[in-house]
JSON list of C-alpha atoms in Angstrom, two decimals:
[
{"chain": "X", "resi": 1, "resn": "MET", "atom": "CA", "xyz": [-59.01, 4.83, -3.62]},
{"chain": "X", "resi": 2, "resn": "PRO", "atom": "CA", "xyz": [-55.47, 4.52, -2.21]},
{"chain": "X", "resi": 3, "resn": "GLU", "atom": "CA", "xyz": [-54.98, 2.54, 0.97]},
{"chain": "X", "resi": 4, "resn": "LYS", "atom": "CA", "xyz": [-54.42, 4.68, 4.09]},
{"chain": "X", "resi": 5, "resn": "LYS", "atom": "CA", "xyz": [-51.17, 4.06, 5.92]},
{"chain": "X", "resi": 6, "resn": "SER", "atom": "CA", "xyz": [-50.70, 4.37, 9.63]},
{"chain": "X", "resi": 7, "resn": "ILE", "atom": "CA", "xyz": [-48.32, 6.97, 11.03]},
{"chain": "X", "resi": 8, "resn": "SER", "atom": "CA", "xyz": [-45.78, 4.27, 11.92]},
{"chain": "X", "resi": 9, "resn": "GLN", "atom": "CA", "xyz": [-45.88, 2.90, 8.35]},
{"chain": "X", "resi": 10, "resn": "ARG", "atom": "CA", "xyz": [-45.31, 6.40, 6.95]},
{"chain": "X", "resi": 11, "resn": "ILE", "atom": "CA", "xyz": [-42.43, 7.03, 9.38]},
{"chain": "X", "resi": 12, "resn": "PHE", "atom": "CA", "xyz": [-40.91, 3.66, 8.51]},
{"chain": "X", "resi": 13, "resn": "ALA", "atom": "CA", "xyz": [-41.22, 4.38, 4.78]},
{"chain": "X", "resi": 14, "resn": "ALA", "atom": "CA", "xyz": [-39.62, 7.81, 5.26]},
{"chain": "X", "resi": 15, "resn": "LEU", "atom": "CA", "xyz": [-36.74, 6.27, 7.22]},
{"chain": "X", "resi": 16, "resn": "CYS", "atom": "CA", "xyz": [-36.27, 3.65, 4.52]},
{"chain": "X", "resi": 17, "resn": "ALA", "atom": "CA", "xyz": [-36.10, 6.39, 1.90]},
{"chain": "X", "resi": 18, "resn": "ALA", "atom": "CA", "xyz": [-33.79, 8.62, 3.98]},
{"chain": "X", "resi": 19, "resn": "PHE", "atom": "CA", "xyz": [-31.24, 5.88, 4.61]},
{"chain": "X", "resi": 20, "resn": "GLY", "atom": "CA", "xyz": [-31.55, 4.20, 1.22]},
{"chain": "X", "resi": 21, "resn": "VAL", "atom": "CA", "xyz": [-32.62, 0.94, 2.77]},
{"chain": "X", "resi": 22, "resn": "SER", "atom": "CA", "xyz": [-33.60, -1.61, 0.18]},
{"chain": "X", "resi": 23, "resn": "ILE", "atom": "CA", "xyz": [-35.63, -4.29, 1.92]},
{"chain": "X", "resi": 24, "resn": "SER", "atom": "CA", "xyz": [-38.85, -6.02, 1.14]},
{"chain": "X", "resi": 25, "resn": "LEU", "atom": "CA", "xyz": [-41.34, -5.57, 3.98]},
{"chain": "X", "resi": 26, "resn": "THR", "atom": "CA", "xyz": [-45.06, -5.02, 4.15]},
{"chain": "X", "resi": 27, "resn": "GLY", "atom": "CA", "xyz": [-45.50, -1.34, 4.87]},
{"chain": "X", "resi": 28, "resn": "CYS", "atom": "CA", "xyz": [-42.52, -0.38, 2.68]},
{"chain": "X", "resi": 29, "resn": "PRO", "atom": "CA", "xyz": [-43.78, -1.61, -0.69]},
{"chain": "X", "resi": 30, "resn": "MET", "atom": "CA", "xyz": [-41.98, 0.99, -2.79]},
{"chain": "X", "resi": 31, "resn": "TYR", "atom": "CA", "xyz": [-38.68, -0.84, -2.20]},
{"chain": "X", "resi": 32, "resn": "GLY", "atom": "CA", "xyz": [-38.06, -4.24, -3.64]},
{"chain": "X", "resi": 33, "resn": "PRO", "atom": "CA", "xyz": [-35.77, -6.96, -2.37]},
{"chain": "X", "resi": 34, "resn": "ALA", "atom": "CA", "xyz": [-32.10, -6.19, -1.84]},
{"chain": "X", "resi": 35, "resn": "PRO", "atom": "CA", "xyz": [-30.02, -6.61, -4.97]},
{"chain": "X", "resi": 36, "resn": "GLU", "atom": "CA", "xyz": [-28.06, -9.83, -5.34]},
{"chain": "X", "resi": 37, "resn": "PRO", "atom": "CA", "xyz": [-24.44, -9.49, -4.25]},
{"chain": "X", "resi": 38, "resn": "GLU", "atom": "CA", "xyz": [-21.88, -9.47, -7.05]},
{"chain": "X", "resi": 39, "resn": "MET", "atom": "CA", "xyz": [-19.70, -12.53, -7.32]},
{"chain": "X", "resi": 40, "resn": "TYR", "atom": "CA", "xyz": [-15.99, -11.91, -7.06]},
{"chain": "X", "resi": 41, "resn": "GLY", "atom": "CA", "xyz": [-13.03, -13.97, -8.22]},
{"chain": "X", "resi": 42, "resn": "PRO", "atom": "CA", "xyz": [-10.13, -15.16, -6.09]},
{"chain": "X", "resi": 43, "resn": "PRO", "atom": "CA", "xyz": [-8.60, -12.67, -3.70]},
{"chain": "X", "resi": 44, "resn": "ASP", "atom": "CA", "xyz": [-6.04, -10.28, -5.11]},
{"chain": "X", "resi": 45, "resn": "VAL", "atom": "CA", "xyz": [-2.45, -11.05, -4.08]},
{"chain": "X", "resi": 46, "resn": "THR", "atom": "CA", "xyz": [-1.53, -7.38, -4.07]},
{"chain": "X", "resi": 47, "resn": "VAL", "atom": "CA", "xyz": [-1.71, -4.61, -1.53]},
{"chain": "X", "resi": 48, "resn": "SER", "atom": "CA", "xyz": [-2.83, -1.11, -2.39]},
{"chain": "X", "resi": 49, "resn": "VAL", "atom": "CA", "xyz": [0.31, 0.52, -1.07]},
{"chain": "X", "resi": 50, "resn": "ALA", "atom": "CA", "xyz": [3.45, -0.98, 0.44]},
{"chain": "X", "resi": 51, "resn": "GLN", "atom": "CA", "xyz": [5.95, 1.13, 2.30]},
{"chain": "X", "resi": 52, "resn": "MET", "atom": "CA", "xyz": [9.68, 0.69, 2.41]},
{"chain": "X", "resi": 53, "resn": "TYR", "atom": "CA", "xyz": [11.92, 2.87, 4.48]},
{"chain": "X", "resi": 54, "resn": "GLY", "atom": "CA", "xyz": [15.21, 2.88, 6.29]},
{"chain": "X", "resi": 55, "resn": "ILE", "atom": "CA", "xyz": [18.49, 4.65, 6.75]},
{"chain": "X", "resi": 56, "resn": "VAL", "atom": "CA", "xyz": [21.76, 4.54, 4.84]},
{"chain": "X", "resi": 57, "resn": "THR", "atom": "CA", "xyz": [25.00, 5.00, 6.76]},
{"chain": "X", "resi": 58, "resn": "GLU", "atom": "CA", "xyz": [28.73, 4.88, 6.06]},
{"chain": "X", "resi": 59, "resn": "LYS", "atom": "CA", "xyz": [30.02, 1.48, 7.20]},
{"chain": "X", "resi": 60, "resn": "SER", "atom": "CA", "xyz": [33.19, 2.40, 9.12]},
{"chain": "X", "resi": 61, "resn": "ALA", "atom": "CA", "xyz": [32.14, 5.68, 10.73]},
{"chain": "X", "resi": 62, "resn": "GLY", "atom": "CA", "xyz": [28.38, 5.11, 10.97]},
{"chain": "X", "resi": 63, "resn": "THR", "atom": "CA", "xyz": [27.63, 8.59, 9.63]},
{"chain": "X", "resi": 64, "resn": "LYS", "atom": "CA", "xyz": [24.32, 9.08, 7.87]},
{"chain": "X", "resi": 65, "resn": "LEU", "atom": "CA", "xyz": [24.62, 9.46, 4.11]},
{"chain": "X", "resi": 66, "resn": "SER", "atom": "CA", "xyz": [22.51, 11.92, 2.15]},
{"chain": "X", "resi": 67, "resn": "GLY", "atom": "CA", "xyz": [22.01, 11.89, -1.61]},
{"chain": "X", "resi": 68, "resn": "ILE", "atom": "CA", "xyz": [22.18, 8.10, -2.01]},
{"chain": "X", "resi": 69, "resn": "ASN", "atom": "CA", "xyz": [19.90, 6.79, -4.75]},
{"chain": "X", "resi": 70, "resn": "VAL", "atom": "CA", "xyz": [17.59, 3.98, -3.64]},
{"chain": "X", "resi": 71, "resn": "LYS", "atom": "CA", "xyz": [15.63, 2.07, -6.26]},
{"chain": "X", "resi": 72, "resn": "VAL", "atom": "CA", "xyz": [13.41, -0.99, -6.33]},
{"chain": "X", "resi": 73, "resn": "LEU", "atom": "CA", "xyz": [13.66, -3.40, -9.22]},
{"chain": "X", "resi": 74, "resn": "LEU", "atom": "CA", "xyz": [11.28, -6.14, -10.28]},
{"chain": "X", "resi": 75, "resn": "GLY", "atom": "CA", "xyz": [13.52, -8.25, -12.47]},
{"chain": "X", "resi": 76, "resn": "GLU", "atom": "CA", "xyz": [15.36, -5.67, -14.57]},
{"chain": "X", "resi": 77, "resn": "THR", "atom": "CA", "xyz": [12.56, -3.08, -14.40]},
{"chain": "X", "resi": 78, "resn": "GLU", "atom": "CA", "xyz": [12.80, -0.13, -12.01]},
{"chain": "X", "resi": 79, "resn": "ILE", "atom": "CA", "xyz": [9.43, 0.30, -10.32]},
{"chain": "X", "resi": 80, "resn": "ALA", "atom": "CA", "xyz": [10.26, 2.96, -7.72]},
{"chain": "X", "resi": 81, "resn": "SER", "atom": "CA", "xyz": [13.11, 5.20, -6.66]},
{"chain": "X", "resi": 82, "resn": "THR", "atom": "CA", "xyz": [14.01, 7.89, -4.18]},
{"chain": "X", "resi": 83, "resn": "VAL", "atom": "CA", "xyz": [17.05, 9.65, -2.69]},
{"chain": "X", "resi": 84, "resn": "THR", "atom": "CA", "xyz": [18.15, 9.70, 0.95]},
{"chain": "X", "resi": 85, "resn": "ASP", "atom": "CA", "xyz": [17.51, 12.94, 2.81]},
{"chain": "X", "resi": 86, "resn": "SER", "atom": "CA", "xyz": [20.04, 14.94, 4.87]},
{"chain": "X", "resi": 87, "resn": "ASN", "atom": "CA", "xyz": [19.74, 12.38, 7.72]},
{"chain": "X", "resi": 88, "resn": "GLY", "atom": "CA", "xyz": [20.27, 9.34, 5.49]},
{"chain": "X", "resi": 89, "resn": "ASN", "atom": "CA", "xyz": [16.58, 8.40, 5.61]},
{"chain": "X", "resi": 90, "resn": "TYR", "atom": "CA", "xyz": [14.65, 7.14, 2.63]},
{"chain": "X", "resi": 91, "resn": "TYR", "atom": "CA", "xyz": [10.99, 6.32, 2.22]},
{"chain": "X", "resi": 92, "resn": "PHE", "atom": "CA", "xyz": [8.80, 5.37, -0.67]},
{"chain": "X", "resi": 93, "resn": "SER", "atom": "CA", "xyz": [5.56, 3.60, -1.33]},
{"chain": "X", "resi": 94, "resn": "LEU", "atom": "CA", "xyz": [4.72, 1.16, -4.05]},
{"chain": "X", "resi": 95, "resn": "GLU", "atom": "CA", "xyz": [1.26, 0.66, -5.39]},
{"chain": "X", "resi": 96, "resn": "LYS", "atom": "CA", "xyz": [0.27, -2.93, -6.11]},
{"chain": "X", "resi": 97, "resn": "PHE", "atom": "CA", "xyz": [3.26, -4.46, -4.33]},
{"chain": "X", "resi": 98, "resn": "GLN", "atom": "CA", "xyz": [2.93, -8.24, -4.64]},
{"chain": "X", "resi": 99, "resn": "LYS", "atom": "CA", "xyz": [3.48, -10.61, -1.76]},
{"chain": "X", "resi": 100, "resn": "ASN", "atom": "CA", "xyz": [5.83, -13.56, -2.18]},
{"chain": "X", "resi": 101, "resn": "THR", "atom": "CA", "xyz": [7.56, -11.80, -5.07]},
{"chain": "X", "resi": 102, "resn": "GLU", "atom": "CA", "xyz": [11.27, -11.09, -4.95]},
{"chain": "X", "resi": 103, "resn": "TYR", "atom": "CA", "xyz": [12.37, -7.50, -5.47]},
{"chain": "X", "resi": 104, "resn": "THR", "atom": "CA", "xyz": [15.88, -6.07, -5.56]},
{"chain": "X", "resi": 105, "resn": "ILE", "atom": "CA", "xyz": [16.67, -2.85, -3.71]},
{"chain": "X", "resi": 106, "resn": "VAL", "atom": "CA", "xyz": [19.74, -1.03, -4.98]},
{"chain": "X", "resi": 107, "resn": "PHE", "atom": "CA", "xyz": [21.60, 1.62, -2.96]},
{"chain": "X", "resi": 108, "resn": "GLU", "atom": "CA", "xyz": [23.87, 3.65, -5.22]},
{"chain": "X", "resi": 109, "resn": "ASP", "atom": "CA", "xyz": [26.09, 6.68, -4.72]},
{"chain": "X", "resi": 110, "resn": "LYS", "atom": "CA", "xyz": [26.21, 8.58, -8.03]},
{"chain": "X", "resi": 111, "resn": "SER", "atom": "CA", "xyz": [29.36, 10.45, -6.93]},
{"chain": "X", "resi": 112, "resn": "GLY", "atom": "CA", "xyz": [31.27, 7.16, -6.78]},
{"chain": "X", "resi": 113, "resn": "LYS", "atom": "CA", "xyz": [32.50, 7.79, -3.24]},
{"chain": "X", "resi": 114, "resn": "TYR", "atom": "CA", "xyz": [30.72, 4.68, -1.91]},
{"chain": "X", "resi": 115, "resn": "LYS", "atom": "CA", "xyz": [30.26, 1.20, -3.33]},
{"chain": "X", "resi": 116, "resn": "SER", "atom": "CA", "xyz": [26.77, 0.23, -4.48]},
{"chain": "X", "resi": 117, "resn": "VAL", "atom": "CA", "xyz": [24.87, -2.42, -2.55]},
{"chain": "X", "resi": 118, "resn": "SER", "atom": "CA", "xyz": [21.83, -4.45, -3.57]},
{"chain": "X", "resi": 119, "resn": "GLN", "atom": "CA", "xyz": [19.55, -6.60, -1.46]},
{"chain": "X", "resi": 120, "resn": "LYS", "atom": "CA", "xyz": [16.79, -9.06, -2.31]},
{"chain": "X", "resi": 121, "resn": "VAL", "atom": "CA", "xyz": [13.49, -8.43, -0.54]},
{"chain": "X", "resi": 122, "resn": "SER", "atom": "CA", "xyz": [10.30, -10.46, -0.50]},
{"chain": "X", "resi": 123, "resn": "LEU", "atom": "CA", "xyz": [7.21, -9.68, 1.53]},
{"chain": "X", "resi": 124, "resn": "ASP", "atom": "CA", "xyz": [5.44, -12.76, 2.84]},
{"chain": "X", "resi": 125, "resn": "SER", "atom": "CA", "xyz": [2.71, -10.80, 4.58]},
{"chain": "X", "resi": 126, "resn": "LEU", "atom": "CA", "xyz": [0.15, -8.30, 3.43]},
{"chain": "X", "resi": 127, "resn": "SER", "atom": "CA", "xyz": [0.80, -6.03, 6.41]},
{"chain": "X", "resi": 128, "resn": "VAL", "atom": "CA", "xyz": [3.38, -4.25, 4.38]},
{"chain": "X", "resi": 129, "resn": "GLY", "atom": "CA", "xyz": [5.89, -1.93, 5.94]},
{"chain": "X", "resi": 130, "resn": "LYS", "atom": "CA", "xyz": [9.50, -2.98, 5.50]},
{"chain": "X", "resi": 131, "resn": "LYS", "atom": "CA", "xyz": [12.46, -1.31, 7.17]},
{"chain": "X", "resi": 132, "resn": "ILE", "atom": "CA", "xyz": [15.75, -1.89, 5.42]},
{"chain": "X", "resi": 133, "resn": "GLU", "atom": "CA", "xyz": [18.94, -0.34, 6.75]},
{"chain": "X", "resi": 134, "resn": "VAL", "atom": "CA", "xyz": [22.22, -0.52, 4.89]},
{"chain": "X", "resi": 135, "resn": "ALA", "atom": "CA", "xyz": [25.82, 0.55, 5.49]},
{"chain": "X", "resi": 136, "resn": "LEU", "atom": "CA", "xyz": [27.91, 1.47, 2.44]},
{"chain": "X", "resi": 137, "resn": "GLU", "atom": "CA", "xyz": [31.66, 0.98, 2.21]},
{"chain": "X", "resi": 138, "resn": "LYS", "atom": "CA", "xyz": [33.91, 3.65, 0.75]},
{"chain": "X", "resi": 139, "resn": "SER", "atom": "CA", "xyz": [35.18, 3.01, -2.77]},
{"chain": "X", "resi": 140, "resn": "GLU", "atom": "CA", "xyz": [38.89, 2.35, -3.02]}
]
């Protein structure tokens, strides 16, 4: 004959089941001990998404430049690119951006009206949001 449970034991068992609690207690015998935690390796040196943004202006007049190509290179490999909007703003995000790794950001005017500029960037923190502003000189 099955053992009779008190009302409090039945309520506790129902709460355990409703919330998926996995503990080993008398009165909640249908659940075993909590599973062993998984072991993980060393922390990842990457961030899910890094953001880079800024504004591109014309050096002498300070006017905002639209249509300027902005790309991020890791070594010789392009890993992200965008184009400045009508207000000279650019924004992009990079998945798996690595800290303490040097990247090159290239600002390039495809029309040839302005000289290209490149900058080295390295993030030494995992709170990743980097503002980079640049002023381009007119081509001669």
